Each structure stands twice: as structure tokens, then as C-alpha cells.
Short mmCIF file of C-alpha atoms and ligand atoms in Angstrom, two decimals:
data_model
loop_
_atom_site.label_atom_id
_atom_site.label_comp_id
_atom_site.label_asym_id
_atom_site.label_seq_id
_atom_site.Cartn_x
_atom_site.Cartn_y
_atom_site.Cartn_z
CA UNK F 213 113.53 99.93 72.98
CA UNK F 214 110.46 99.08 74.35
CA UNK F 215 106.71 99.24 72.43
CA UNK F 216 103.73 99.55 75.05
CA UNK F 217 101.46 96.33 74.06
CA UNK F 218 97.81 97.90 73.15
CA UNK F 219 95.41 97.89 75.91
CA UNK F 220 93.14 95.07 76.05
CA UNK F 221 89.38 95.56 76.65
CA UNK F 222 89.99 94.05 80.17
CA UNK F 223 92.75 96.56 80.94
CA UNK F 224 90.83 99.45 79.72
CA UNK F 225 87.95 98.70 81.96
CA UNK F 226 90.00 97.66 84.90
CA UNK F 227 91.77 101.22 84.54
CA UNK F 228 88.62 103.08 84.23
CA UNK F 229 87.02 101.31 87.06
CA UNK F 230 89.79 102.42 89.12
CA UNK F 231 89.40 105.74 88.51
CA UNK F 232 85.61 105.31 89.31
CA UNK F 233 86.51 103.98 92.66
CA UNK F 234 88.40 106.91 93.34
CA UNK F 235 85.42 109.14 93.49
CA UNK F 236 86.79 111.68 91.24
CA UNK F 237 84.05 111.15 88.78
CA UNK F 238 81.24 111.93 91.06
CA UNK F 239 82.02 115.45 91.77
CA UNK F 240 79.99 117.99 90.13
CA UNK F 241 82.68 119.67 89.34
CA UNK F 242 84.39 117.18 87.43
CA UNK F 243 81.22 116.29 85.49
CA UNK F 244 80.68 120.06 84.36
CA UNK F 245 84.56 120.20 83.43
CA UNK F 246 84.49 117.02 81.08
CA UNK F 247 81.11 118.68 79.54
CA UNK F 248 82.65 122.08 78.92
CA UNK F 249 85.84 120.17 77.26
CA UNK F 250 83.33 118.02 75.37
CA UNK F 251 81.90 121.40 74.09
CA UNK F 252 85.15 122.92 73.68
CA UNK F 253 86.00 119.76 71.40
CA UNK F 254 82.85 119.91 69.09
CA UNK F 255 83.13 124.03 68.80
CA UNK F 256 86.77 124.00 68.10
CA UNK F 257 86.88 120.95 65.54
CA UNK F 258 83.79 121.68 63.69
CA UNK F 259 85.33 122.04 60.23
CA UNK F 260 87.50 118.51 61.15
CA UNK F 261 84.11 116.75 62.17
CA UNK F 262 81.93 118.20 59.78
CA UNK F 263 84.79 117.02 56.90
CA UNK F 264 84.89 113.44 58.55
CA UNK F 265 81.05 113.50 58.29
CA UNK F 266 80.87 114.64 54.62
CA UNK F 267 83.66 111.54 54.00
CA UNK F 268 81.42 108.70 55.21
CA UNK F 269 77.93 109.89 54.60
CA UNK F 270 78.40 112.84 52.03
CA UNK F 271 76.73 115.19 54.58
CA UNK F 272 76.82 118.86 53.84
CA UNK F 273 78.76 121.20 56.43
CA UNK F 274 75.00 122.71 57.30
CA UNK F 275 73.61 119.45 58.12
CA UNK F 276 76.84 118.03 59.91
CA UNK F 277 76.27 121.08 62.38
CA UNK F 278 72.55 121.20 62.64
CA UNK F 279 71.91 117.38 63.24
CA UNK F 280 75.35 116.18 64.74
CA UNK F 281 77.73 118.78 66.10
CA UNK F 282 75.61 121.87 66.79
CA UNK F 283 72.68 119.14 68.27
CA UNK F 284 75.43 117.71 70.57
CA UNK F 285 76.25 121.43 71.73
CA UNK F 286 72.88 122.12 72.60
CA UNK F 287 72.53 118.83 74.63
CA UNK F 288 75.45 120.01 76.66
CA UNK F 289 74.52 123.47 77.14
CA UNK F 290 71.26 122.29 78.50
CA UNK F 291 72.58 119.73 80.83
CA UNK F 292 74.94 122.37 82.13
CA UNK F 293 72.21 124.78 82.45
CA UNK F 294 70.12 122.20 84.76
CA UNK F 295 72.65 119.48 86.26
CA UNK F 296 72.76 121.01 89.73
CA UNK F 297 68.98 121.07 89.65
CA UNK F 298 68.41 117.57 88.26
CA UNK F 299 71.09 116.19 90.84
CA UNK F 300 69.28 117.67 93.77
CA UNK F 301 68.21 114.78 96.33
CA UNK F 302 64.24 114.63 96.12
CA UNK F 303 62.32 114.72 99.51
CA UNK F 304 59.43 112.05 99.65
CA UNK F 305 56.60 112.06 102.09
CA UNK F 306 57.04 110.23 105.42
CA UNK F 307 54.24 107.59 105.79
CA UNK F 308 52.05 107.68 109.20
CA UNK F 309 53.33 104.35 110.25
CA UNK F 310 56.95 105.91 110.68
CA UNK F 311 57.73 108.72 113.17
CA UNK F 312 57.66 112.31 112.37
CA UNK F 313 61.49 112.62 113.22
CA UNK F 314 62.14 110.66 110.11
CA UNK F 315 63.42 112.14 106.86
CA UNK F 316 63.19 110.21 103.51
CA UNK F 317 64.55 111.12 100.16
CA UNK F 318 65.97 109.71 96.74
CA UNK F 319 69.15 110.45 95.42
CA UNK F 320 71.30 109.72 92.31
CA UNK F 321 74.39 107.45 92.23
CA UNK F 322 76.49 107.32 89.14
CA UNK F 323 76.46 103.75 88.03
CA UNK F 324 80.25 103.12 87.40
CA UNK F 325 81.69 102.21 84.18
CA UNK F 326 79.27 102.33 81.02
CA UNK F 327 79.76 101.01 77.79
CA UNK F 328 78.38 103.55 75.11
CA UNK F 329 78.00 101.82 71.27
CA UNK F 330 77.13 103.96 68.28
CA UNK F 331 76.02 103.30 64.77
CA UNK F 332 76.98 104.86 61.53
CA UNK F 333 74.09 106.99 60.51
CA UNK F 334 74.48 110.08 62.89
CA UNK F 335 77.79 108.47 63.80
CA UNK F 336 79.19 111.91 66.08
CA UNK F 337 75.61 112.74 67.63
CA UNK F 338 74.67 109.00 68.53
CA UNK F 339 77.69 108.40 70.05
CA UNK F 340 78.23 111.76 72.04
CA UNK F 341 75.04 112.59 73.27
CA UNK F 342 74.84 109.09 75.12
CA UNK F 343 78.47 110.11 76.50
CA UNK F 344 77.17 113.77 77.78
CA UNK F 345 74.72 111.98 79.81
CA UNK F 346 77.15 109.48 81.02
CA UNK F 347 79.27 111.93 81.90
CA UNK F 348 76.65 114.37 83.52
CA UNK F 349 75.53 111.44 85.70
CA UNK F 350 79.16 110.96 86.79
CA UNK F 351 80.29 108.07 85.04
CA UNK F 352 83.55 106.79 83.52
CA UNK F 353 82.70 105.87 79.73
CA UNK F 354 84.34 103.46 76.79
CA UNK F 355 82.67 104.79 73.79
CA UNK F 356 82.77 102.76 70.88
CA UNK F 357 81.94 104.57 67.23
CA UNK F 358 80.82 102.57 64.43
CA UNK F 359 83.64 101.12 62.03
CA UNK F 360 80.87 101.67 59.08
CA UNK F 361 81.66 105.60 59.56
CA UNK F 362 85.46 105.19 59.58
CA UNK F 363 86.08 108.92 59.06
CA UNK F 364 84.01 110.02 62.00
CA UNK F 365 85.37 107.06 64.26
CA UNK F 366 89.01 108.08 63.68
CA UNK F 367 88.31 111.80 64.50
CA UNK F 368 86.37 111.11 67.53
CA UNK F 369 89.42 108.57 68.77
CA UNK F 370 91.85 111.53 67.89
CA UNK F 371 89.69 114.21 69.49
CA UNK F 372 88.26 113.04 72.67
CA UNK F 373 91.36 111.67 74.51
CA UNK F 374 92.94 115.37 73.89
CA UNK F 375 90.06 117.03 75.70
CA UNK F 376 88.84 114.45 78.15
CA UNK F 377 90.05 113.06 81.26
CA UNK F 378 91.69 109.79 79.62
CA UNK F 379 91.60 107.93 82.95
CA UNK F 380 87.84 108.34 82.75
CA UNK F 381 86.65 108.22 79.08
CA UNK F 382 88.31 105.39 76.34
CA UNK F 383 87.58 105.38 72.72
CA UNK F 384 87.57 101.68 71.65
CA UNK F 385 87.40 101.78 67.83
CA UNK F 386 86.46 98.79 65.77
CA UNK F 387 83.80 96.69 64.62
CA UNK F 388 82.23 93.30 65.66
CA UNK F 389 85.31 91.49 67.13
CA UNK F 390 86.24 94.56 69.09
CA UNK F 391 82.84 95.34 70.18
CA UNK F 392 82.13 91.46 70.97
CA UNK F 393 85.46 91.69 72.95
CA UNK F 394 83.95 94.54 75.08
CA UNK F 395 80.76 92.98 75.75
CA UNK F 396 82.33 90.15 77.33
CA UNK F 397 83.68 92.45 80.10
CA UNK F 398 81.39 93.80 83.09
CA UNK F 399 80.16 96.95 82.53
CA UNK F 400 77.32 98.65 84.92
CA UNK F 401 75.29 100.12 82.00
CA UNK F 402 75.39 99.19 78.06
CA UNK F 403 74.01 101.85 75.81
CA UNK F 404 73.30 100.65 72.51
CA UNK F 405 71.92 102.18 69.41
CA UNK F 406 71.57 100.40 66.02
CA UNK F 407 69.53 97.57 64.68
CA UNK F 408 67.55 94.98 66.71
CA UNK F 409 69.22 91.98 65.51
CA UNK F 410 72.44 93.21 67.30
CA UNK F 411 70.40 94.93 70.12
CA UNK F 412 69.41 91.08 71.23
CA UNK F 413 73.40 89.97 71.00
CA UNK F 414 74.02 93.05 73.36
CA UNK F 415 71.24 92.28 75.49
CA UNK F 416 72.37 88.57 75.87
CA UNK F 417 75.92 89.47 76.31
CA UNK F 418 75.07 92.15 79.29
CA UNK F 419 72.59 89.39 80.69
CA UNK F 420 75.69 87.43 81.87
CA UNK F 421 76.95 90.27 84.11
CA UNK F 422 73.41 91.33 85.14
CA UNK F 423 74.10 94.63 83.43
CA UNK F 424 71.18 96.91 82.48
CA UNK F 425 70.87 98.03 79.00
CA UNK F 426 69.44 100.81 76.89
CA UNK F 427 68.58 99.60 73.41
CA UNK F 428 67.91 102.74 71.13
CA UNK F 429 66.60 100.78 67.76
CA UNK F 430 64.59 101.34 64.77
CA UNK F 431 61.86 99.96 62.93
CA UNK F 432 59.22 101.42 60.25
CA UNK F 433 57.92 104.78 61.75
CA UNK F 434 54.71 105.40 59.67
CA UNK F 435 52.80 108.62 58.64
CA UNK F 436 49.34 109.08 58.68
CA UNK F 437 47.96 111.53 56.19
CA UNK F 438 44.46 112.62 56.74
CA UNK F 439 42.01 113.62 53.99
CA UNK F 440 41.41 117.38 54.14
CA UNK F 441 44.81 118.47 55.24
CA UNK F 442 47.06 121.15 53.24
CA UNK F 443 48.93 118.67 51.19
CA UNK F 444 51.63 121.13 50.18
CA UNK F 445 52.45 121.73 53.79
CA UNK F 446 52.48 117.86 54.32
CA UNK F 447 54.63 117.09 51.22
CA UNK F 448 57.06 119.91 52.22
CA UNK F 449 57.49 118.77 55.96
CA UNK F 450 57.67 115.03 54.80
CA UNK F 451 60.52 115.64 52.24
CA UNK F 452 62.56 117.51 54.42
CA UNK F 453 62.19 114.79 57.19
CA UNK F 454 62.52 111.68 54.94
CA UNK F 455 65.31 112.81 52.90
CA UNK F 456 67.51 114.32 55.76
CA UNK F 457 70.72 112.10 55.57
CA UNK F 458 69.38 110.78 52.67
CA UNK F 459 66.94 108.84 54.52
CA UNK F 460 69.10 107.10 56.87
CA UNK F 461 67.63 108.29 60.06
CA UNK F 462 66.09 106.32 62.61
CA UNK F 463 63.07 108.47 62.88
CA UNK F 464 62.58 109.01 59.41
CA UNK F 465 58.98 108.89 58.02
CA UNK F 466 58.99 105.20 56.64
CA UNK F 467 55.88 104.92 54.84
CA UNK F 468 52.72 107.18 54.32
CA UNK F 469 49.10 105.64 55.30
CA UNK F 470 46.47 107.59 53.42
CA UNK F 471 43.18 107.27 51.43
CA UNK F 472 43.18 106.78 47.78
CA UNK F 473 42.17 110.39 46.82
CA UNK F 474 44.52 112.04 49.29
CA UNK F 475 47.38 109.68 47.80
CA UNK F 476 46.34 110.83 44.29
CA UNK F 477 46.73 114.49 45.18
CA UNK F 478 49.91 113.89 47.54
CA UNK F 479 51.59 112.38 44.71
CA UNK F 480 52.61 115.76 42.78
CA UNK F 481 52.63 117.60 45.83
CA UNK F 482 55.34 115.28 46.84
CA UNK F 483 57.27 115.66 43.62
CA UNK F 484 57.01 119.54 43.77
CA UNK F 485 58.33 119.41 47.37
CA UNK F 486 61.57 117.40 46.33
CA UNK F 487 62.25 119.62 43.62
CA UNK F 488 62.00 122.78 46.09
CA UNK F 489 63.86 121.34 48.51
CA UNK F 490 66.91 119.63 46.44
CA UNK F 491 66.56 121.03 42.64
CA UNK F 492 65.57 119.14 39.58
CA UNK F 493 69.05 117.34 40.03
CA UNK F 494 69.11 116.44 43.74
CA UNK F 495 72.67 114.48 42.65
CA UNK F 496 74.11 117.84 42.05
CA UNK F 497 72.73 119.55 45.37
CA UNK F 498 75.60 119.95 47.99
CA UNK F 499 72.70 119.59 50.56
CA UNK F 500 71.74 116.05 49.66
CA UNK F 501 73.73 113.12 51.24
CA UNK F 502 74.71 109.68 49.95
CA UNK F 503 74.26 106.08 51.00
CA UNK F 504 76.47 104.92 53.60
CA UNK F 505 78.09 101.84 51.59
CA UNK F 506 77.69 99.59 48.78
CA UNK F 507 75.59 97.11 50.59
CA UNK F 508 73.12 99.49 51.77
CA UNK F 509 73.14 100.97 48.42
CA UNK F 510 72.67 97.11 46.75
CA UNK F 511 69.72 96.49 49.55
CA UNK F 512 67.87 99.89 48.88
CA UNK F 513 67.92 99.85 44.89
CA UNK F 514 66.62 96.50 45.27
CA UNK F 515 63.56 98.06 46.84
CA UNK F 516 63.03 100.87 43.92
CA UNK F 517 60.82 98.27 41.98
CA UNK F 518 58.29 97.83 44.70
CA UNK F 519 55.79 100.37 43.20
CA UNK F 520 55.17 103.02 40.69
CA UNK F 521 58.03 105.62 40.81
CA UNK F 522 56.04 109.25 41.42
CA UNK F 523 59.55 111.05 41.72
CA UNK F 524 63.16 109.78 41.82
CA UNK F 525 63.93 106.40 41.26
CA UNK F 526 67.59 106.76 39.87
CA UNK F 527 70.75 106.03 41.02
CA UNK F 528 74.52 105.87 40.83
CA UNK F 529 76.57 103.02 42.51
CA UNK F 530 79.98 104.80 41.89
CA UNK F 531 78.28 107.91 43.64
CA UNK F 532 76.60 105.78 46.07
CA UNK F 533 73.86 108.27 45.15
CA UNK F 534 70.00 107.21 45.29
CA UNK F 535 67.51 109.80 44.31
CA UNK F 536 64.85 111.19 46.73
CA UNK F 537 62.07 108.96 45.73
CA UNK F 538 58.41 108.39 46.04
CA UNK F 539 56.73 105.08 45.41
CA UNK F 540 52.54 104.97 44.82
CA UNK F 541 50.44 101.92 44.65
CA UNK F 542 52.74 99.98 46.82
CA UNK F 543 51.43 96.68 47.87
CA UNK F 544 51.71 96.13 51.85
CA UNK F 545 53.31 92.56 51.31
CA UNK F 546 55.98 94.17 48.94
CA UNK F 547 59.68 94.17 49.76
CA UNK F 548 59.84 97.94 50.35
CA UNK F 549 57.27 97.38 53.24
CA UNK F 550 59.05 94.34 54.71
CA UNK F 551 61.78 95.75 56.58
CA UNK F 552 62.81 99.31 57.88
CA UNK F 553 63.69 101.08 54.96
CA UNK F 554 66.79 103.24 56.15
CA UNK F 555 67.02 105.17 52.78
CA UNK F 556 65.63 107.80 50.55
CA UNK F 557 62.37 105.44 49.48
CA UNK F 558 59.01 107.04 50.58
CA UNK F 559 55.89 104.47 49.78
CA UNK F 560 52.52 105.57 49.99
CA UNK F 561 49.99 102.73 51.08
CA UNK F 562 46.42 103.41 50.94
CA UNK F 563 44.08 102.45 53.19
CA UNK F 564 40.21 102.82 53.86
CA UNK F 565 40.27 105.42 56.66
CA UNK F 566 41.33 105.82 60.14
CA UNK F 567 40.10 102.34 61.60
CA UNK F 568 42.24 100.73 58.94
CA UNK F 569 45.11 102.83 59.25
CA UNK F 570 45.13 102.22 63.16
CA UNK F 571 44.79 98.58 62.81
CA UNK F 572 47.63 98.61 59.90
CA UNK F 573 50.14 100.35 62.29
CA UNK F 574 48.68 97.86 65.44
CA UNK F 575 49.24 94.70 63.34
CA UNK F 576 53.01 95.60 63.02
CA UNK F 577 55.94 96.21 65.37
CA UNK F 578 55.47 99.24 67.69
CA UNK F 579 57.63 101.73 65.75
CA UNK F 580 60.46 104.34 66.90
CA UNK F 581 58.14 107.23 65.86
CA UNK F 582 54.83 107.77 64.32
CA UNK F 583 53.64 110.92 62.37
CA UNK F 584 50.22 112.31 62.07
CA UNK F 585 48.75 114.89 59.77
CA UNK F 586 45.04 115.76 60.79
CA UNK F 587 43.37 119.07 61.24
CA UNK F 588 40.71 116.95 63.36
CA UNK F 589 41.74 116.77 66.98
CA UNK F 590 39.03 113.64 67.45
CA UNK F 591 41.66 111.67 64.70
CA UNK F 592 45.02 113.16 66.57
CA UNK F 593 43.39 111.88 69.72
CA UNK F 594 42.57 108.52 68.48
CA UNK F 595 45.86 107.88 67.25
CA UNK F 596 47.40 108.86 70.23
CA UNK F 597 45.28 106.64 72.32
CA UNK F 598 44.94 103.51 70.44
CA UNK F 599 48.72 103.09 68.98
CA UNK F 600 51.94 102.63 70.66
CA UNK F 601 55.56 104.08 69.46
CA UNK F 602 58.21 105.67 70.98
CA UNK F 603 57.34 109.19 69.77
CA UNK F 604 54.47 110.63 68.35
CA UNK F 605 54.65 113.91 66.00
CA UNK F 606 52.02 116.01 64.88
CA UNK F 607 52.45 117.74 61.95
CA UNK F 608 56.16 117.88 61.99
CA UNK F 609 58.52 114.55 61.67
CA UNK F 610 61.80 114.37 63.52
CA UNK F 611 61.50 117.63 65.57
CA UNK F 612 60.69 115.69 68.72
CA UNK F 613 64.04 114.11 69.10
CA UNK F 614 65.78 117.88 69.23
CA UNK F 615 63.64 118.60 72.65
CA UNK F 616 66.15 117.92 75.36
CA UNK F 617 63.19 118.08 77.64
CA UNK F 618 61.43 114.78 75.85
CA UNK F 619 62.86 111.65 76.63
CA UNK F 620 63.82 109.83 73.29
CA UNK F 621 63.69 106.18 73.08
CA UNK F 622 61.55 103.11 71.76
CA UNK F 623 59.20 100.90 72.86
CA UNK F 624 58.71 97.23 71.77
CA UNK F 625 60.56 96.41 68.96
CA UNK F 626 61.80 99.84 68.43
CA UNK F 627 63.80 99.62 71.87
CA UNK F 628 64.01 100.02 75.72
CA UNK F 629 64.73 102.96 77.72
CA UNK F 630 65.24 106.23 76.90
CA UNK F 631 67.82 109.68 77.03
CA UNK F 632 68.50 113.11 76.78
CA UNK F 633 68.31 116.06 79.27
CA UNK F 634 67.20 114.73 82.72
CA UNK F 635 66.19 111.32 81.08
CA UNK F 636 70.07 110.64 80.53
CA UNK F 637 70.65 111.11 84.37
CA UNK F 638 67.72 108.51 85.01
CA UNK F 639 69.20 106.15 82.55
CA UNK F 640 72.98 106.62 83.81
CA UNK F 641 72.26 106.68 87.78
CA UNK F 642 70.64 104.71 90.15
CA UNK F 643 68.23 106.24 91.87
CA UNK F 644 68.91 105.49 95.65
CA UNK F 645 66.24 105.59 98.25
CA UNK F 646 67.60 107.04 101.76
CA UNK F 647 65.94 107.25 104.96
CA UNK F 648 67.59 109.24 108.02
CA UNK F 649 66.16 108.71 111.88
CA UNK F 650 67.72 110.30 114.33
CA UNK F 651 69.86 108.56 116.71
CA UNK F 652 68.61 110.52 119.93
P1 LIG E 10 75.92 99.58 62.77
O1 LIG E 10 76.25 98.48 61.99
O2 LIG E 10 76.92 101.08 62.84
O3 LIG E 10 75.66 99.00 64.01
C1 LIG E 10 76.05 99.82 65.34
C2 LIG E 10 76.79 99.37 66.46
O4 LIG E 10 76.87 98.03 66.56
C3 LIG E 10 78.28 99.43 65.48
O5 LIG E 10 79.04 100.23 66.88
C4 LIG E 10 78.47 98.13 65.40
O6 LIG E 10 80.17 97.89 65.55
C5 LIG E 10 77.89 97.22 66.58
N1 LIG E 10 77.93 96.02 66.23
C6 LIG E 10 77.54 95.43 64.84
N2 LIG E 10 77.68 93.92 64.61
C7 LIG E 10 77.88 93.57 66.11
C8 LIG E 10 77.79 92.09 66.76
N3 LIG E 10 77.59 91.01 65.80
N4 LIG E 10 78.25 92.58 67.92
C9 LIG E 10 78.31 93.58 68.79
N5 LIG E 10 78.38 94.64 68.13
C10 LIG E 10 77.99 94.80 67.05
O7 LIG E 10 74.73 100.37 62.60
P2 LIG E 10 73.21 99.81 62.12
O8 LIG E 10 72.66 98.80 63.26
O9 LIG E 10 73.18 99.25 60.69
O10 LIG E 10 72.26 101.21 62.55
C11 LIG E 10 70.93 101.22 61.49
C12 LIG E 10 69.91 100.84 62.54
O11 LIG E 10 69.99 101.49 63.76
C13 LIG E 10 68.69 101.18 62.03
O12 LIG E 10 67.88 100.08 62.32
C14 LIG E 10 68.21 102.40 62.84
O13 LIG E 10 67.05 102.51 62.98
C15 LIG E 10 68.54 102.16 64.21
N6 LIG E 10 69.02 103.31 64.80
C16 LIG E 10 68.46 103.52 65.98
C17 LIG E 10 68.78 105.03 66.55
C18 LIG E 10 67.88 105.50 67.95
O14 LIG E 10 68.10 106.58 68.46
N7 LIG E 10 66.78 104.93 68.54
C19 LIG E 10 69.38 105.97 66.38
C20 LIG E 10 70.11 105.26 64.86
C21 LIG E 10 69.62 104.31 64.31
#
């Protein structure tokens, strides 16, 4: 009896490249078939995927569907609805120095074999939404789920090959050694979501092959709360945005900047909002998630002493539970303000009005998202004009990333490149310039 040896990363890439070279992945029919099958995978296996997400992150079924499974289905549907339109060659005006018989246009070419590396916090969505774009653009794909969400990784590794063209789509599970081995291969694009330290490793490895990268990174996403806003509305929206997935969301509000009087009034409003959303004992709420592992639990509990606890503050290591927590009187130099929190802790930092808030934001790395609660158009306009962030949300955290017609991505330390909807086609294609002059 012979046992097949496991495929090496080099074998996998060579196999997928051979498929790409046949031209099969380029047809719109192949692309739409793959997207429909991926949709079927998600809808037919919703309960299995939701169970895996509960195992990895304590996600409720509602949250698993809303933020991962249905999210990706919506991205597929939007792509299927518009793909033919997006792929249409785009004519360009012919300049006067060329003859009138000339035609020029741009068209999208698939790149080839692309690598998608995903993190653990939305382990299904952040693997599969880029895969949607890569397939829609006509590429072969290697998908690398996060080893820190092992149940979801295993579920995807089992399901994807059962639905998709296995000569063009491969799942490679594993952690640092496996990803390092993959990155040694030549890909035509590497799409990485995760932290900036590994982002640099990915970019260095890609540079060896002159492979373009998309880096979807994180950072501390600030919230500015203006005076004279309805703080019950602000608190409700902040609590829902911050504590979703126990704060382990790349675009979660990281900290709040506001003046001292507004902060004082916001404190009880946030305490009420947390109780309204998660009840008096969030640990007992089926809707509240858990911290991914002990390492992150210990890191986060180490940040709880950075301010006065307004609400929450308790934790249970055996359950990887940290209560939705609001900290007041937080010094900008305290540990909780030193790094991206990526957990259920919301510090309130006081500033002396709008100018100081803008300076505070601009003194730090460009964030992935910035949120503003202000009734004053001039204030909203100033923040939009005077700061730089991956995305900007007025009055509502997180929601901008659910709009498939908006590009999702960072700037500076929060990343480079973007995706979703037609922006994924841009990311995973080469826009080729074409000129045609008749020969006679
Ligand atoms: P993670 O630890 O799961 O790592 C992400 C991926 O990198 C994994 O697939 C992992 O295997 C791989 N990896 C880890 N170390 C590596 C190495 N040395 N070499 C090669 N590959 C390696 O996830 P994480 O980085 O902890 O994710 C959290 C971060 O991601 C936060 O900063 C968050 O803000 C950011 N994030 C950004 C987005 C976005 O869309 N912009 C989304 C989610 C998370």
C-alpha cells in the first residue's frame, strides 16, 4: 500500500499555477460558478460554521451569522449582481495627437495565484471575503486560515474543497512555519489581514518576488464625542460597536476623546447602555463573546488598571471572560493607551475641545477607523479634512465596512490597499491598458 505524501507549498502553488495557465479560471462562467458554490457552502453549513465560531470565540449564532456567514453571503450576492458590469472593458478618450481610427481602453486581467492569510477574530469572514474577490477576479487561490481559531480553520479546510474547484482553490492550515513556507513561494498577490509586525514580515517576503501586497492591519481607532450630543444615543451605539465579539474587531472604537463635562455625563450613559445590551451579568448573556485565548486574556486584564472602572472590570480566566468595561480618568500615557486594545475595554480620555482632539489623533499612527459623534457640520467637516484614517464613521461605528460599495482598508500603520465589491476586483486584477489601430 502506498501513502500519498502531503503536498508541499511549492507543489500546491505549482498545481494551482498549472490550472491558471489553462485559462479555466478566467471565464466569467467559472468565476460565477465558484461564487455560487461558495454561497452554497455557507448557507448549507451555517450551523456547523456557527458552532465552530462559538468554539473558537464564544460567538452567538446570531453574531456568527450577522458578522461572518451572512456578511460573506451578501458580499457574494453583490459581486454576482455586478460582476459582468465591473469586468466590462472601459473605453478611454483618444488624445488629439493620435489618429481618429484609434481605440483605447482598459481591461482587467486576473493576476494568477494569490495567497490570502487570515486572522482569528472574524476567522470565516476575513478569510472568505477576500477569497470572494480573488475568485471573482479570475484567480487561483491559496487560503490560509488562522491557527488561533482552530475549529473554524478545520471547518473551512473540510468544506471549501467539497464545494470549490480543488485544482484552483487550496486551503493550507497551520501557523508560523506553514505560513513562512508559503511566503517563500512566488505568488502574484498576497492579501494579509492581521497585525503590523507580521504585516512587515509578509511584505519583506513578498518583496523577494516583487509580489504586490494588500495589508489589512489594525490600530487604535478613536472616537470623538462632541459636547451637546444625545449621550444615550452615543452610548448605545458605542456599546454595541465596541463590545461586539468582545471588542476583538479591527474597526472597534478603541478609545473615546471628549471634554471633561461630556465624559462625566457619558459615564453613566455607557453603564446603562452596557446593561441594556448585555444585561446585569454579561457573563450569563448568550450574546456576549469570549477572549480568544489565555495569552490575550492576560494581556487584556493587565490593562484594566489603567483607569477608574465605570462599568465592568471583572473577569474569569477559566471562562476567558472579561466584562464589557469602561475606564475613566485615563492618562494618555497609561498602558491601555499604548497599544491597540483589541478587547472589551473602552477608555475615556479627556481633551480640551476639538483642536486638541484633532492634534491627539494626528500625533498618533493613522487609524483604521475614526468615529465622530457631533451635531455640528463644521466639526464633522474639520475632522474629515484635518485627519487621515482608513475609514470615517459619523454617528455609527463599524457599519461602513458592511457597505460592499465602499472600499475597506487602512492607511499608514493601519494598512495599504483595500477590498470589498468592485474594489476587490481592482485589488486582485491588473488593469491593462490596450490600444488598437486598424492595419488598413
Ligand atoms: P493572527 O495571530 O491570527 O495572525 C494573522 C495571520 O498571520 C495568521 O494566519 C497567522 O498564521 C499568520 N502569522 C502569524 N505570525 C506569522 C509569522 N511570523 N509569519 C507569517 N505569518 C504569520 O491574528 P492577529 O495578527 O493577532 O490579528 C489581530 C490584528 O489584526 C489586530 O491588529 C487587528 O486590528 C488586525 N485586524 C485587521 C483587520 C482589517 O481588516 N484591517 C481585520 C481583523 C484584524
